[in-house]
CSV table of C-alpha atoms in Angstrom, one decimal:
chain,number,residue,atom,x,y,z
X,1165,ASP,CA,119.1,61.8,100.6
X,1166,THR,CA,121.1,61.3,103.8
X,1167,GLU,CA,120.6,64.8,105.1
X,1168,VAL,CA,118.9,66.3,108.2
X,1169,THR,CA,118.1,69.9,107.6
X,1170,GLN,CA,117.4,72.5,110.3
X,1171,THR,CA,116.0,76.0,110.1
X,1172,PRO,CA,116.8,78.7,111.0
X,1173,LYS,CA,120.6,78.5,111.2
X,1174,HIS,CA,120.7,81.3,113.7
X,1175,LEU,CA,118.1,82.8,115.9
X,1176,VAL,CA,118.1,85.7,118.3
X,1177,MET,CA,115.2,86.1,120.6
X,1178,GLY,CA,114.1,88.0,123.6
X,1179,MET,CA,112.9,86.4,126.8
X,1180,THR,CA,109.3,87.2,126.0
X,1181,ASN,CA,109.3,85.9,122.4
X,1182,LYS,CA,107.8,82.8,121.0
X,1183,LYS,CA,109.8,81.1,118.3
X,1184,SER,CA,110.1,77.6,116.7
X,1185,LEU,CA,112.9,75.5,115.4
X,1186,LYS,CA,112.3,73.2,112.6
X,1187,CYS,CA,114.0,69.9,111.6
X,1188,GLU,CA,113.3,67.7,108.6
X,1189,GLN,CA,114.6,64.4,107.2
X,1190,HIS,CA,113.6,62.3,104.2
X,1191,MET,CA,115.5,59.1,105.0
X,1192,GLY,CA,112.4,57.3,106.2
X,1193,HIS,CA,113.8,57.4,109.8
X,1194,ARG,CA,111.2,56.8,112.5
X,1195,ALA,CA,113.2,58.2,115.5
X,1196,MET,CA,114.0,61.9,115.8
X,1197,TYR,CA,115.9,63.6,118.6
X,1198,TRP,CA,116.6,67.1,120.0
X,1199,TYR,CA,119.9,67.8,121.6
X,1200,LYS,CA,121.2,70.9,123.3
X,1201,GLN,CA,125.0,71.7,123.0
X,1202,LYS,CA,126.8,74.4,124.9
X,1203,ALA,CA,130.2,75.5,123.7
X,1204,LYS,CA,133.0,72.9,124.2
X,1205,LYS,CA,130.5,70.5,125.7
X,1206,PRO,CA,128.9,67.3,124.4
X,1207,PRO,CA,125.4,67.2,123.0
X,1208,GLU,CA,122.8,66.7,125.8
X,1209,LEU,CA,119.7,64.8,124.9
X,1210,MET,CA,116.4,66.7,125.4
X,1211,PHE,CA,113.7,64.7,123.7
X,1212,VAL,CA,113.2,61.6,121.6
X,1213,TYR,CA,110.3,60.9,119.3
X,1214,SER,CA,109.8,57.4,118.0
X,1215,TYR,CA,107.1,56.6,115.5
X,1216,GLU,CA,105.8,60.2,116.0
X,1217,LYS,CA,105.3,59.7,119.7
X,1218,LEU,CA,107.3,61.3,122.5
X,1219,SER,CA,109.3,58.5,124.1
X,1220,ILE,CA,111.9,60.4,126.1
X,1221,ASN,CA,111.7,63.7,127.8
X,1222,GLU,CA,114.9,64.4,129.8
X,1223,SER,CA,113.1,66.6,132.4
X,1224,VAL,CA,113.3,69.6,130.1
X,1225,PRO,CA,111.6,72.8,131.3
X,1226,SER,CA,108.2,73.4,129.9
X,1227,ARG,CA,109.4,76.5,128.1
X,1228,PHE,CA,110.7,74.0,125.5
X,1229,SER,CA,107.8,72.2,123.7
X,1230,PRO,CA,108.5,69.5,121.1
X,1231,GLU,CA,106.2,68.5,118.3
X,1232,CYS,CA,106.3,65.8,115.7
X,1233,PRO,CA,103.7,66.6,113.0
X,1234,ASN,CA,104.7,63.6,110.9
X,1235,SER,CA,107.5,61.1,110.5
X,1236,SER,CA,109.7,63.6,108.5
X,1237,LEU,CA,109.3,66.7,110.6
X,1238,LEU,CA,110.3,67.7,114.1
X,1239,ASN,CA,109.6,71.1,115.7
X,1240,LEU,CA,110.8,72.7,118.9
X,1241,HIS,CA,108.6,75.5,120.2
X,1242,LEU,CA,110.3,78.0,122.4
X,1243,HIS,CA,108.6,80.4,124.8
X,1244,ALA,CA,109.8,82.6,127.6
X,1245,LEU,CA,113.4,81.4,127.4
X,1246,GLN,CA,116.2,82.4,129.7
X,1247,PRO,CA,119.7,83.7,128.6
X,1248,GLU,CA,121.2,80.4,129.9
X,1249,ASP,CA,119.2,78.6,127.2
X,1250,SER,CA,121.5,80.1,124.6
X,1251,ALA,CA,123.2,77.2,122.8
X,1252,LEU,CA,123.4,75.1,119.6
X,1253,TYR,CA,120.3,73.0,119.2
X,1254,LEU,CA,120.9,69.9,117.2
X,1255,CYS,CA,118.3,67.7,115.6
X,1256,ALA,CA,119.1,64.1,114.8
X,1257,SER,CA,117.4,61.1,113.3
X,1258,SER,CA,117.9,57.3,113.2
X,1259,GLN,CA,116.2,54.4,111.6
X,1260,ASP,CA,114.4,53.7,114.8
X,1261,GLY,CA,114.9,54.2,118.5
X,1262,GLN,CA,117.2,51.2,119.0
X,1263,GLY,CA,120.8,51.4,120.1
X,1264,TYR,CA,122.3,49.6,117.1
X,1265,ASN,CA,121.4,52.4,114.6
X,1266,GLU,CA,123.5,55.5,114.1
X,1267,GLN,CA,122.2,58.9,114.4
X,1268,PHE,CA,122.4,61.5,111.7
X,1269,PHE,CA,122.7,65.0,112.9
X,1270,GLY,CA,121.6,68.2,111.3
X,1271,PRO,CA,123.8,71.3,111.3
X,1272,GLY,CA,122.0,72.9,114.2
X,1273,THR,CA,120.3,76.2,115.1
X,1274,ARG,CA,122.5,78.6,117.1
X,1275,LEU,CA,120.1,80.2,119.5
X,1276,THR,CA,120.9,83.4,121.4
X,1277,VAL,CA,118.5,84.6,124.1
X,1278,LEU,CA,118.8,88.2,125.1
I,623,GLN,CA,125.7,58.3,133.6
I,624,GLN,CA,128.3,60.1,131.5
I,625,PRO,CA,131.2,58.0,130.1
I,626,VAL,CA,134.7,59.1,130.7
I,627,GLN,CA,137.0,59.9,127.7
I,628,SER,CA,140.7,60.1,127.6
I,629,PRO,CA,142.8,61.9,126.7
I,630,GLN,CA,141.0,65.2,126.8
I,631,ALA,CA,143.2,66.5,124.0
I,632,VAL,CA,145.9,65.2,121.7
I,633,ILE,CA,148.1,66.8,119.1
I,634,LEU,CA,149.5,64.8,116.2
I,635,ARG,CA,151.6,65.3,113.2
I,636,GLU,CA,150.2,64.0,109.9
I,637,GLY,CA,150.8,60.3,109.6
I,638,GLU,CA,151.0,59.6,113.3
I,639,ASP,CA,148.6,57.3,115.2
I,640,ALA,CA,146.3,58.0,118.1
I,641,VAL,CA,144.0,56.0,120.5
I,642,ILE,CA,141.0,57.5,122.2
I,643,ASN,CA,139.5,55.7,125.1
I,644,CYS,CA,135.9,55.7,126.5
I,645,SER,CA,134.9,54.0,129.7
I,646,SER,CA,131.7,53.6,131.7
I,647,SER,CA,130.8,52.6,135.2
I,648,LYS,CA,127.6,50.9,134.1
I,649,ALA,CA,126.9,47.9,131.9
I,650,LEU,CA,126.7,48.9,128.2
I,651,TYR,CA,124.8,47.6,125.2
I,652,SER,CA,126.4,49.8,122.7
I,653,VAL,CA,129.1,52.4,122.2
I,654,HIS,CA,128.8,55.1,119.4
I,655,TRP,CA,131.6,57.2,118.1
I,656,TYR,CA,131.1,60.6,116.5
I,657,ARG,CA,133.4,63.3,115.2
I,658,GLN,CA,132.5,67.0,115.3
I,659,LYS,CA,134.4,69.7,113.6
I,660,HIS,CA,134.2,73.2,114.8
I,661,GLY,CA,130.9,74.8,113.8
I,662,GLU,CA,129.6,71.6,112.2
I,663,ALA,CA,127.3,68.7,113.1
I,664,PRO,CA,128.6,65.5,114.7
I,665,VAL,CA,129.3,62.9,112.1
I,666,PHE,CA,128.8,59.2,112.7
I,667,LEU,CA,132.0,57.1,112.8
I,668,MET,CA,131.3,53.7,114.4
I,669,ILE,CA,128.9,51.7,116.5
I,670,LEU,CA,130.1,48.7,118.6
I,671,LEU,CA,127.6,46.4,120.2
I,672,LYS,CA,128.1,44.2,123.3
I,673,GLY,CA,127.6,41.1,121.2
I,674,GLY,CA,130.6,41.9,119.0
I,675,GLU,CA,128.9,43.4,116.1
I,676,GLN,CA,130.3,46.6,114.6
I,677,LYS,CA,129.3,49.0,111.8
I,678,GLY,CA,131.0,52.1,110.6
I,679,HIS,CA,133.5,53.5,108.2
I,680,ASP,CA,136.1,51.2,106.7
I,681,LYS,CA,139.0,53.5,107.6
I,682,ILE,CA,138.0,53.6,111.2
I,683,SER,CA,138.7,50.9,113.7
I,684,ALA,CA,137.6,50.5,117.3
I,685,SER,CA,137.2,47.9,120.0
I,686,PHE,CA,134.7,47.3,122.7
I,687,ASN,CA,135.3,45.3,125.9
I,688,GLY,CA,131.8,44.6,127.3
I,689,LYS,CA,133.1,43.1,130.5
I,690,LYS,CA,135.2,46.2,131.3
I,691,GLN,CA,132.7,48.7,129.8
I,692,GLN,CA,135.5,50.2,127.7
I,693,SER,CA,135.9,51.1,124.1
I,694,SER,CA,138.8,52.5,122.2
I,695,LEU,CA,138.9,54.3,118.8
I,696,TYR,CA,142.1,53.8,116.8
I,697,LEU,CA,143.1,56.5,114.3
I,698,THR,CA,146.0,55.3,112.2
I,699,ALA,CA,148.1,57.3,109.7
I,700,SER,CA,146.3,60.4,110.7
I,701,GLN,CA,145.3,63.0,108.1
I,702,LEU,CA,144.6,66.7,108.5
I,703,SER,CA,140.9,65.9,108.0
I,704,TYR,CA,140.9,63.8,111.2
I,705,SER,CA,141.1,67.0,113.3
I,706,GLY,CA,138.0,67.6,115.4
I,707,THR,CA,136.4,66.6,118.7
I,708,TYR,CA,135.6,63.0,119.1
I,709,PHE,CA,132.7,62.0,121.3
I,710,CYS,CA,131.8,58.5,122.5
I,711,GLY,CA,128.1,57.9,123.3
I,712,THR,CA,127.1,55.0,125.5
I,713,GLY,CA,123.8,53.3,126.1
I,714,GLY,CA,122.7,50.7,128.6
I,715,VAL,CA,120.5,47.7,128.2
I,716,ARG,CA,118.8,47.4,124.9
I,717,ASN,CA,115.1,48.0,125.2
I,718,SER,CA,114.0,45.3,122.7
I,719,GLY,CA,111.0,46.4,120.7
I,720,GLY,CA,110.9,49.7,122.6
I,721,SER,CA,112.1,53.1,121.8
I,722,ASN,CA,113.7,54.4,124.9
I,723,TYR,CA,117.3,53.9,123.9
I,724,LYS,CA,119.3,56.9,125.2
I,725,LEU,CA,122.8,57.9,124.3
I,726,THR,CA,124.9,59.8,126.8
I,727,PHE,CA,128.0,61.4,125.4
I,728,GLY,CA,131.4,61.8,127.0
I,729,LYS,CA,133.0,65.2,127.3
I,730,GLY,CA,135.0,64.7,124.1
I,731,THR,CA,138.6,64.4,123.0
I,732,LEU,CA,140.0,67.3,120.9
I,733,LEU,CA,142.3,65.9,118.2
I,734,THR,CA,144.5,68.3,116.3
I,735,VAL,CA,146.5,67.0,113.3
I,736,ASN,CA,149.3,69.3,112.1
I,737,PRO,CA,151.2,69.1,108.8
């Protein structure tokens, strides 16, 4: 299985809602990533988890809260988002957090904040 | 620091060749290449390391000049399926044993292959 799955595919939420994005991989990878991608822009790194520990936080606002319950799962908890947070949120995984390993991306969750 | 990609866009006819360039102002440990089709996830194409190692798909070729911090992706005998946006991702010094390796992606090159 060389797939990264993400749910939901689409999410519409109000600025006062709390929602969560889920990502799962069964490749035995020990590094997992959250990226944010705006239309016609490259993916921008938000968080990196390595061996279930948060290793990189790219100064992301606290309204985004990542969680790694186990080595296969990665969540992104959303609270009090702003309309400018609307974007495609991509999850990725790699064998470990080293630069010589490719990242496998999931299909993304398209988030709209009203 | 974001790498610079060129060209921003290129249009080919099927069977033609193209080169996409990626350059950085900082010392690099690795360059990653990904292709993203509209509405889909980025797909891994190639990794090139400063030491000369490479891994990726057999039908894709690329080069990495560590001294100039430049990489090029070579697409030969293009097919319709090659259409998409190509991103290079660059990372700096390898953090041996650590887990803080970060990729920064360029703005992308939109490749369109027409019949």
